[in-house]
């Protein structure tokens, strides 16, 4: 089915206005686009994080779906419990309609604190979708570094100074970690490529068993960029290959978007847009930009190799039959 | 918007009205206000798709509807994604 923007307003709006996320925040755009991936009713569980805190300030909620706030670490296990209850009610005939379950966590609640709950839920094979909106630090509590924070980024717990130029480590590869659980569907997306993202979301909802979506979510106060740049900054992240768009469907890796030659940008362009990398423009820190570029290139090469290595998998299985 | 006492709340602190955050108007955060040139608009709906505050309505015939200024925080994403640059962010006079 071809995705048409004119059909999207007909899908019921699940996240309404009146939430108190910052002006220009990427998270509600991520959530609304992912929820456009299904027409069925959705139950949402959300780990503590910006999206949870700002959309459900008591006694108000911006959600028009059933919504459960869980602790920082257990969004995935809450969703697992909801799914088990739903399967039981369905067996008894008490619920007849198809219901989707969406667990949401920020990068702190997914890469770090919620990783074991997520790993457990993926391993048990619950039928749910996990969405990580990755803004690259603990933005809700005031920009502390997380496992997703890029190398060189200045945060309050990895401040850039004379001795240490921002975070020293590279982020971990959550998408690959989830793919290593051999779940049916894992994908990485960005809001700038909306067709790609909504298609991935509908695949994730349609699939039986666990699915994971990892989506880049720009953060104006944390990344220190202007309020209106969320989409542009995502686009440059994708085109500079620091945030490649790909999916792993039944073990088959596939790059879903290859920037054309004339669209490819150096990661320096992405870095220059953000105040959290401001110290990298100093001469003595310039080698970090080269390191990040090299890291992004190596990552892309690895993706190409994975795509090649797994592309014949389906064919050979068919041949065996 | 009046504060609710504990007697007015549902058991367990449940919120029983979906989407009731709509009663909370985030529009007064705004410094810049979007000004749409409807003659130039090509109804691509990118502004609707990218609005983080769900403040842009779409009409029945899939054309651009009202901008709900009660919720628009004035971030300017609509203006930056507009392919024909028909949304201008102007400083709001209050």
Coordinates of C-alpha atoms in Angstrom, one line a residue:
Chain A
X1 CA 0.0 0.0 0.0
X2 CA 1.3 3.4 -1.0
X3 CA 1.6 5.9 1.8
X4 CA -0.2 9.2 1.1
X5 CA 0.0 12.2 3.4
X6 CA -3.6 13.0 2.7
X7 CA -4.7 9.8 4.4
X8 CA -2.8 10.4 7.6
X9 CA -5.3 12.9 9.2
X10 CA -8.0 10.1 8.9
X11 CA -6.0 8.0 11.4
X12 CA -7.3 8.9 14.9
X13 CA -5.0 11.3 16.8
X14 CA -3.6 9.4 19.8
X15 CA -1.4 12.2 21.2
X16 CA -3.3 15.4 21.6
X17 CA -2.4 19.0 22.1
X18 CA -1.8 20.7 25.5
X19 CA 1.3 18.7 26.4
X20 CA 4.1 20.6 28.0
X21 CA 7.1 19.4 26.0
X22 CA 9.5 22.2 25.0
X23 CA 8.8 24.3 22.0
X24 CA 10.4 22.5 18.9
X25 CA 10.8 19.1 20.7
X26 CA 11.3 16.1 18.4
X27 CA 9.7 13.5 20.8
X28 CA 6.0 14.3 20.1
X29 CA 6.7 14.2 16.3
X30 CA 8.3 10.8 16.8
X31 CA 5.4 9.5 18.9
X32 CA 2.8 10.8 16.5
X33 CA 4.4 9.4 13.4
X34 CA 4.9 6.0 14.9
X35 CA 1.3 5.9 16.1
X36 CA 0.3 6.7 12.5
X37 CA 1.5 3.2 11.7
X38 CA -1.7 1.5 12.9
X39 CA -5.4 2.1 12.8
X40 CA -6.1 -0.4 15.6
X41 CA -6.5 0.7 19.2
X42 CA -3.2 1.1 21.0
X43 CA -2.2 0.7 24.6
X44 CA 0.8 2.8 25.5
X45 CA 3.3 2.2 28.3
X46 CA 5.9 4.8 28.9
X47 CA 9.1 4.8 31.0
X48 CA 9.9 7.9 32.9
X49 CA 11.4 10.5 30.6
X50 CA 10.6 13.8 28.9
X51 CA 7.7 12.4 26.9
X52 CA 6.1 10.8 29.9
X53 CA 6.7 13.6 32.3
X54 CA 5.5 16.4 30.0
X55 CA 2.5 14.7 28.5
X56 CA 0.9 13.5 31.7
X57 CA 1.2 16.2 34.2
X58 CA -1.4 15.3 36.9
X59 CA -4.4 15.7 36.6
X60 CA -4.1 16.0 32.8
X61 CA -3.1 13.7 30.0
X62 CA -2.4 14.5 26.4
X63 CA -2.9 10.8 25.5
X64 CA -6.2 9.6 24.0
X65 CA -5.2 6.0 24.4
X66 CA -4.9 3.9 27.6
X67 CA -1.6 5.0 29.1
X68 CA 0.5 3.4 31.8
X69 CA 3.4 5.2 33.3
X70 CA 6.0 2.7 34.6
X71 CA 9.2 3.3 36.4
X72 CA 12.4 4.3 34.5
X73 CA 13.5 0.7 33.9
X74 CA 10.5 -1.3 33.1
X75 CA 8.5 0.1 30.2
X76 CA 9.1 -3.2 28.3
X77 CA 8.1 -5.4 31.2
X78 CA 4.9 -3.4 31.8
X79 CA 4.1 -3.9 28.1
X80 CA 4.8 -7.6 28.5
X81 CA 2.3 -7.8 31.3
X82 CA -0.3 -5.9 29.3
X83 CA 0.3 -8.2 26.4
X84 CA -0.1 -11.4 28.6
X85 CA -3.3 -10.1 30.0
X86 CA -4.6 -9.2 26.6
X87 CA -3.8 -12.7 25.2
X88 CA -5.6 -14.3 28.2
X89 CA -8.7 -12.1 27.7
X90 CA -8.7 -12.8 24.0
X91 CA -8.5 -16.6 24.7
X92 CA -11.5 -16.3 27.0
X93 CA -13.4 -14.3 24.4
X94 CA -13.7 -11.2 26.6
X95 CA -11.8 -9.0 24.1
X96 CA -12.5 -9.5 20.4
X97 CA -10.8 -6.7 18.7
X98 CA -7.2 -6.5 17.7
X99 CA -5.2 -4.3 20.1
X100 CA -1.7 -3.1 19.6
X101 CA 0.8 -2.6 22.5
X102 CA 3.4 0.1 22.3
X103 CA 6.1 0.6 24.9
X104 CA 8.0 3.9 24.8
X105 CA 11.3 4.8 26.4
X106 CA 13.8 7.6 25.9
X107 CA 17.5 6.7 25.3
X108 CA 18.2 6.8 29.0
X109 CA 15.3 4.4 29.7
X110 CA 16.4 2.1 26.9
X111 CA 20.1 2.2 26.3
X112 CA 20.9 2.2 30.0
X113 CA 18.3 1.8 32.7
X114 CA 15.7 -0.3 30.8
X115 CA 18.0 -2.5 28.8
X116 CA 17.6 -5.6 30.9
X117 CA 13.8 -5.3 31.0
X118 CA 13.8 -4.8 27.2
X119 CA 16.1 -7.7 26.6
X120 CA 13.9 -9.9 28.8
X121 CA 10.7 -8.9 27.0
X122 CA 12.3 -9.5 23.5
X123 CA 13.6 -12.9 24.6
X124 CA 10.2 -14.0 25.9
X125 CA 8.8 -13.0 22.5
X126 CA 5.8 -10.8 23.6
X127 CA 3.8 -9.4 20.8
X128 CA 4.5 -5.7 21.2
X129 CA 6.4 -2.7 19.7
X130 CA 9.2 -1.0 21.6
X131 CA 9.9 2.6 20.6
X132 CA 13.1 4.3 21.7
X133 CA 13.1 8.1 21.0
X134 CA 16.8 8.8 21.1
X135 CA 17.7 12.4 22.1
X136 CA 21.2 11.3 23.2
X137 CA 21.2 12.2 27.0
X138 CA 19.0 12.4 30.1
X139 CA 17.3 15.6 28.9
X140 CA 14.4 15.4 31.4
X141 CA 16.7 15.7 34.5
X142 CA 19.0 18.3 32.9
X143 CA 21.2 16.9 30.2
X144 CA 23.3 14.1 31.8
X145 CA 25.3 11.8 29.6
X146 CA 23.8 8.4 28.6
X147 CA 24.9 5.4 26.7
X148 CA 23.5 7.1 23.6
X149 CA 25.3 10.4 23.9
X150 CA 27.6 10.9 20.9
X151 CA 31.4 11.2 21.4
X152 CA 32.6 14.8 22.0
X153 CA 29.1 15.9 23.2
X154 CA 29.2 18.3 26.2
X155 CA 26.6 17.4 28.9
X156 CA 26.4 18.3 32.6
X157 CA 28.1 15.1 33.6
X158 CA 30.6 15.1 30.7
X159 CA 31.3 18.8 30.5
X160 CA 33.7 20.1 27.9
X161 CA 36.7 21.8 29.6
X162 CA 40.4 22.2 29.2
X163 CA 41.3 18.7 30.3
X164 CA 38.4 16.7 28.8
X165 CA 36.6 17.8 25.6
X166 CA 33.1 16.4 26.2
X167 CA 32.1 12.7 26.3
X168 CA 35.0 10.4 25.6
X169 CA 33.1 7.3 24.5
X170 CA 31.2 6.5 21.4
X171 CA 27.5 5.6 21.8
X172 CA 26.5 1.9 21.9
X173 CA 24.6 0.4 19.0
X174 CA 21.2 -0.3 20.5
X175 CA 19.6 -1.3 17.1
X176 CA 22.3 -4.0 16.7
X177 CA 21.8 -5.2 20.3
X178 CA 18.1 -5.6 19.7
X179 CA 18.7 -7.3 16.4
X180 CA 21.0 -9.8 18.2
X181 CA 17.9 -11.0 20.1
X182 CA 16.7 -12.4 16.7
X183 CA 13.4 -10.7 17.0
X184 CA 11.2 -10.5 13.8
X185 CA 11.6 -6.7 13.3
X186 CA 14.1 -4.1 14.3
X187 CA 14.5 -0.7 12.6
X188 CA 16.2 2.7 12.9
X189 CA 14.4 5.8 11.7
X190 CA 14.3 9.5 11.7
X191 CA 11.5 12.1 11.4
X192 CA 13.0 13.8 8.4
X193 CA 12.2 10.6 6.3
X194 CA 8.5 10.4 7.3
X195 CA 7.5 7.8 4.7
X196 CA 10.3 5.6 5.7
X197 CA 9.5 6.0 9.4
X198 CA 5.7 5.4 9.1
X199 CA 6.2 2.4 6.9
X200 CA 8.6 1.0 9.5
X201 CA 6.1 1.7 12.2
X202 CA 3.3 -0.1 10.3
X203 CA 5.6 -3.1 9.7
X204 CA 6.5 -3.2 13.4
X205 CA 2.8 -3.1 14.4
X206 CA 1.8 -5.7 11.9
X207 CA 4.5 -8.3 12.8
X208 CA 3.7 -11.1 15.2
X209 CA 6.2 -11.0 18.1
X210 CA 8.4 -8.2 19.4
X211 CA 9.5 -5.3 17.2
X212 CA 11.9 -2.4 18.1
X213 CA 12.1 1.0 16.6
X214 CA 15.0 3.3 17.4
X215 CA 14.3 6.9 16.3
X216 CA 16.4 10.0 16.5
X217 CA 14.7 12.8 18.4
X218 CA 16.3 16.2 18.3
X219 CA 16.2 18.3 21.5
X220 CA 16.6 22.1 21.3
X221 CA 17.8 22.7 24.9
X222 CA 20.0 19.6 25.1
X223 CA 21.6 19.8 21.6
X224 CA 21.6 23.6 21.8
X225 CA 20.1 24.4 18.5
X226 CA 17.3 26.7 17.4
X227 CA 13.7 25.6 18.0
X228 CA 12.8 25.3 14.3
X229 CA 15.6 22.9 13.3
X230 CA 14.4 19.5 14.5
X231 CA 13.6 18.2 11.0
X232 CA 16.6 19.8 9.2
X233 CA 19.0 18.4 11.9
X234 CA 17.5 14.9 11.5
X235 CA 17.9 15.2 7.7
X236 CA 21.6 16.1 8.0
X237 CA 22.2 13.3 10.6
X238 CA 20.8 10.9 8.0
X239 CA 22.6 12.3 5.0
X240 CA 25.9 12.4 6.9
X241 CA 25.5 8.7 7.8
X242 CA 25.9 9.3 11.5
X243 CA 22.3 8.1 11.9
X244 CA 21.8 5.6 9.0
X245 CA 18.3 4.3 8.2
X246 CA 18.0 0.6 8.1
X247 CA 15.9 -2.4 9.2
X248 CA 16.5 -6.0 10.1
X249 CA 13.5 -8.1 9.1
X250 CA 13.7 -11.7 10.1
X251 CA 17.5 -11.6 10.2
X252 CA 17.8 -9.8 6.9
X253 CA 19.6 -6.4 7.1
X254 CA 18.6 -3.7 4.7
X255 CA 19.6 -0.1 4.4
X256 CA 16.3 1.6 3.6
X257 CA 17.7 5.0 2.5
X258 CA 21.0 5.7 0.7
X259 CA 21.7 9.4 0.4
X260 CA 22.5 10.4 -3.2
X261 CA 26.1 11.4 -3.9
X262 CA 25.2 15.1 -4.1
X263 CA 23.3 14.9 -0.8
X264 CA 26.0 13.3 1.3
X265 CA 27.3 15.7 4.0
X266 CA 30.4 15.4 6.2
X267 CA 29.5 14.8 9.9
X268 CA 31.1 18.2 10.6
X269 CA 28.0 19.9 9.1
X270 CA 25.8 18.1 11.6
X271 CA 28.2 18.8 14.5
X272 CA 28.4 22.5 13.6
X273 CA 24.7 23.0 13.9
X274 CA 24.7 22.1 17.6
X275 CA 26.0 24.0 20.6
X276 CA 26.8 20.8 22.5
X277 CA 29.7 20.3 20.1
X278 CA 30.8 23.9 20.1
X279 CA 34.2 23.2 21.7
X280 CA 35.1 20.8 18.8
X281 CA 35.6 23.8 16.5
X282 CA 38.7 24.7 18.5
X283 CA 41.9 23.6 16.8
X284 CA 43.1 21.2 19.5
X285 CA 39.8 19.3 19.4
X286 CA 39.6 19.0 15.7
X287 CA 40.8 15.4 15.8
X288 CA 37.6 14.4 17.5
X289 CA 35.6 15.4 14.5
X290 CA 37.8 13.2 12.3
X291 CA 37.3 10.3 14.8
X292 CA 33.5 10.7 14.6
X293 CA 33.7 10.8 10.8
X294 CA 35.7 7.6 10.8
X295 CA 33.3 6.0 13.3
X296 CA 30.3 6.9 11.1
X297 CA 32.1 5.6 7.9
X298 CA 33.1 2.3 9.6
X299 CA 29.6 1.9 10.8
X300 CA 28.2 2.4 7.3
X301 CA 30.6 -0.1 5.8
X302 CA 29.6 -2.6 8.4
X303 CA 26.0 -2.1 7.5
X304 CA 26.7 -2.6 3.8
X305 CA 28.6 -5.8 4.7
X306 CA 25.7 -7.0 6.9
X307 CA 23.2 -6.3 4.1
X308 CA 25.3 -8.3 1.6
X309 CA 26.0 -11.1 4.0
X310 CA 22.3 -11.6 4.9
X311 CA 20.7 -10.8 1.5
X312 CA 20.8 -14.3 0.2
X313 CA 19.5 -15.8 3.3
X314 CA 15.9 -15.9 2.1
X315 CA 16.9 -17.4 -1.3
X316 CA 19.0 -20.2 0.1
X317 CA 16.2 -21.2 2.5
X318 CA 13.8 -21.3 -0.4
X319 CA 16.2 -23.4 -2.5
X320 CA 16.5 -25.9 0.4
X321 CA 12.7 -26.4 0.3
Chain B
X1 CA -8.5 26.4 35.0
X2 CA -9.1 25.8 38.6
X3 CA -7.2 23.5 40.9
X4 CA -8.9 20.2 41.8
X5 CA -9.1 19.0 45.4
X6 CA -8.5 15.4 46.4
X7 CA -12.2 14.8 46.6
X8 CA -12.7 15.6 42.9
X9 CA -10.2 13.0 41.8
X10 CA -10.9 9.4 40.7
X11 CA -9.8 6.5 42.9
X12 CA -6.1 5.7 42.5
X13 CA -5.4 9.0 40.9
X14 CA -6.7 7.7 37.5
X15 CA -7.3 10.2 34.8
X16 CA -10.7 9.3 33.3
X17 CA -10.9 11.8 30.5
X18 CA -8.7 11.1 27.5
X19 CA -6.7 14.0 26.1
X20 CA -7.9 16.4 28.8
X21 CA -4.5 18.2 28.5
X22 CA -6.3 20.2 25.8
X23 CA -7.8 22.3 28.6
X24 CA -4.2 23.5 29.3
X25 CA -3.4 26.1 26.7
X26 CA 0.2 26.1 25.8
X27 CA -0.3 29.0 23.3
X28 CA 0.8 31.6 25.9
X29 CA 4.4 30.3 25.8
X30 CA 4.7 31.8 22.3
X31 CA 7.0 34.6 21.2
X32 CA 6.6 34.1 17.4
X33 CA 3.4 33.5 15.7
X34 CA 2.9 31.7 12.3
X35 CA 1.4 33.8 9.6
X36 CA 0.2 31.7 6.7
X37 CA -0.1 33.0 3.2
X38 CA -3.0 30.9 2.0
X39 CA -2.7 32.0 -1.6
X40 CA 0.8 30.5 -1.8
X41 CA -0.1 27.3 0.1
X42 CA -0.1 24.1 -1.9
X43 CA -1.7 22.0 0.8
X44 CA 1.2 19.6 1.0
X45 CA 0.3 19.2 4.8
X46 CA 4.0 18.9 5.9
X47 CA 3.2 21.5 8.6
X48 CA 0.4 19.3 9.9
X49 CA 2.7 16.3 9.8
X50 CA 5.6 17.9 11.6
X51 CA 3.8 20.1 14.2
X52 CA 5.0 18.9 17.6
X53 CA 2.0 20.5 19.3
X54 CA -0.8 19.0 17.1
X55 CA -1.9 22.6 16.5
X56 CA -2.5 22.4 12.8
X57 CA -5.9 21.2 11.6
X58 CA -6.7 19.5 8.3
X59 CA -10.1 20.0 6.7
X60 CA -12.3 17.2 5.4
X61 CA -11.1 17.7 1.9
X62 CA -7.4 17.3 2.9
X63 CA -6.5 20.9 2.7
X64 CA -4.9 23.0 5.4
X65 CA -7.3 24.1 8.1
X66 CA -7.0 26.4 11.1
X67 CA -3.9 26.8 13.2
X68 CA -5.0 26.3 16.8
X69 CA -3.2 29.3 18.4
X70 CA -4.3 28.0 21.8
X71 CA -1.6 25.3 21.6
X72 CA 1.0 26.7 19.1
X73 CA 4.2 27.3 21.0
X74 CA 5.7 29.2 18.1
X75 CA 8.6 26.9 17.5
X76 CA 8.7 27.6 13.7
X77 CA 9.0 24.0 12.5
X78 CA 6.0 24.5 10.2
X79 CA 7.8 27.4 8.6
X80 CA 11.1 25.6 8.2
X81 CA 9.5 22.5 6.5
X82 CA 7.2 24.5 4.2
X83 CA 8.4 23.8 0.6
X84 CA 6.9 27.0 -0.8
X85 CA 7.8 29.2 2.3
X86 CA 4.3 30.4 2.8
X87 CA 4.5 30.4 6.6
X88 CA 6.3 33.3 8.1
X89 CA 7.1 33.5 11.8
X90 CA 6.4 37.0 13.1
X91 CA 7.0 38.4 16.5
X92 CA 3.7 38.3 18.3
X93 CA 2.4 41.6 19.8
X94 CA 0.5 40.9 23.0

